Amino acid sequence: KSAPSGKPDGRHAFPLEPRVQGRFACIATAETLLRNASPSFAARFALRVSSVPDRAVLRRQLRQRRRDLPAATRIAAAESLANRLLALPFLPASGLVAGYWAMDGEIGLHVFQLRLPPALTYCLPLLHPDESLRFAPWHPGDPLVTNRFGIPEPDIDPDAALPASEMAMLVLPLVGFDAQCNRLGMGGGWYDRSLSFRRDTSAPPWLVGAGFDVQRVEVLQHEAWDVPLDAVCSEAATHLAEQVA
């Protein structure tokens, strides 16, 4: 939830990007215009705005859905997710595969990591000072540190970590998704910035979203800064993007 100043708060808040900060200024300007507008214009404006899904509201709803899942459901879902990820038609034969440390009710990747073929090396993301994500190999028992968002990451110099372009495949956490492989993230833009090169190039790295089926929605509006995924896997289904299928 955003504080009145427009800055995020809470344990799991992420910093707002300049484009998001600018939207607060636009909203304030729009409110001023509407106060001076004719009733007919104000009504048409309100109808248009109400037809656009509010991403902040949707994020809160979907995050609560996944938090509400019982432990037994989570354990079974992690098993099913691992099976689906390992059955992807483009699963690399060798190389680096990036995952994530599950937080805030996210679906776990621990089963997937343990079942990876020996030729694939599991990596975790870490924050780099340039506001991008870097990646480093990690095995259970390797040292971790907690980053500024409270998320464990490999205890190495961020400059020594690898850029996303060095990965053969990345499994991305998500807040929401649709069957067309559109992804709704936390809103901080970390993956969109780190994977921006994939907007203009094809795989590799292959990009796969992972979430519970309760996080699926009918349609997610694709924004200009969103990086398209090649697939989304839940415990219930595998959705392949049109260019992959």
PDB file of C-alpha atoms in Angstrom, residues 27 29-39 41-43 45-46 49:
ATOM      1  CA  ILE A  27      -3.536  11.858 -10.934  1.00  0.00           C
ATOM      2  CA  THR A  29      -3.530  17.117 -12.166  1.00  0.00           C
ATOM      3  CA  ALA A  30      -6.505  15.073 -13.391  1.00  0.00           C
ATOM      4  CA  GLU A  31      -8.341  15.611 -10.115  1.00  0.00           C
ATOM      5  CA  THR A  32      -7.892  19.377 -10.466  1.00  0.00           C
ATOM      6  CA  LEU A  33      -9.219  19.300 -14.048  1.00  0.00           C
ATOM      7  CA  LEU A  34     -12.233  17.224 -13.068  1.00  0.00           C
ATOM      8  CA  ARG A  35     -13.235  19.647 -10.335  1.00  0.00           C
ATOM      9  CA  ASN A  36     -13.545  22.320 -13.031  1.00  0.00           C
ATOM     10  CA  ALA A  37     -15.002  20.104 -15.769  1.00  0.00           C
ATOM     11  CA  SER A  38     -18.593  19.840 -16.925  1.00  0.00           C
ATOM     12  CA  PRO A  39     -20.691  17.025 -15.396  1.00  0.00           C
ATOM     13  CA  PHE A  41     -17.152  15.218 -19.252  1.00  0.00           C
ATOM     14  CA  ALA A  42     -16.547  14.073 -15.674  1.00  0.00           C
ATOM     15  CA  ALA A  43     -18.989  11.195 -16.121  1.00  0.00           C
ATOM     16  CA  PHE A  45     -13.874  10.279 -17.716  1.00  0.00           C
ATOM     17  CA  ALA A  46     -14.988   8.254 -14.673  1.00  0.00           C
ATOM     18  CA  VAL A  49     -11.036   5.047 -15.766  1.00  0.00           C
TER      19      VAL A  49
END
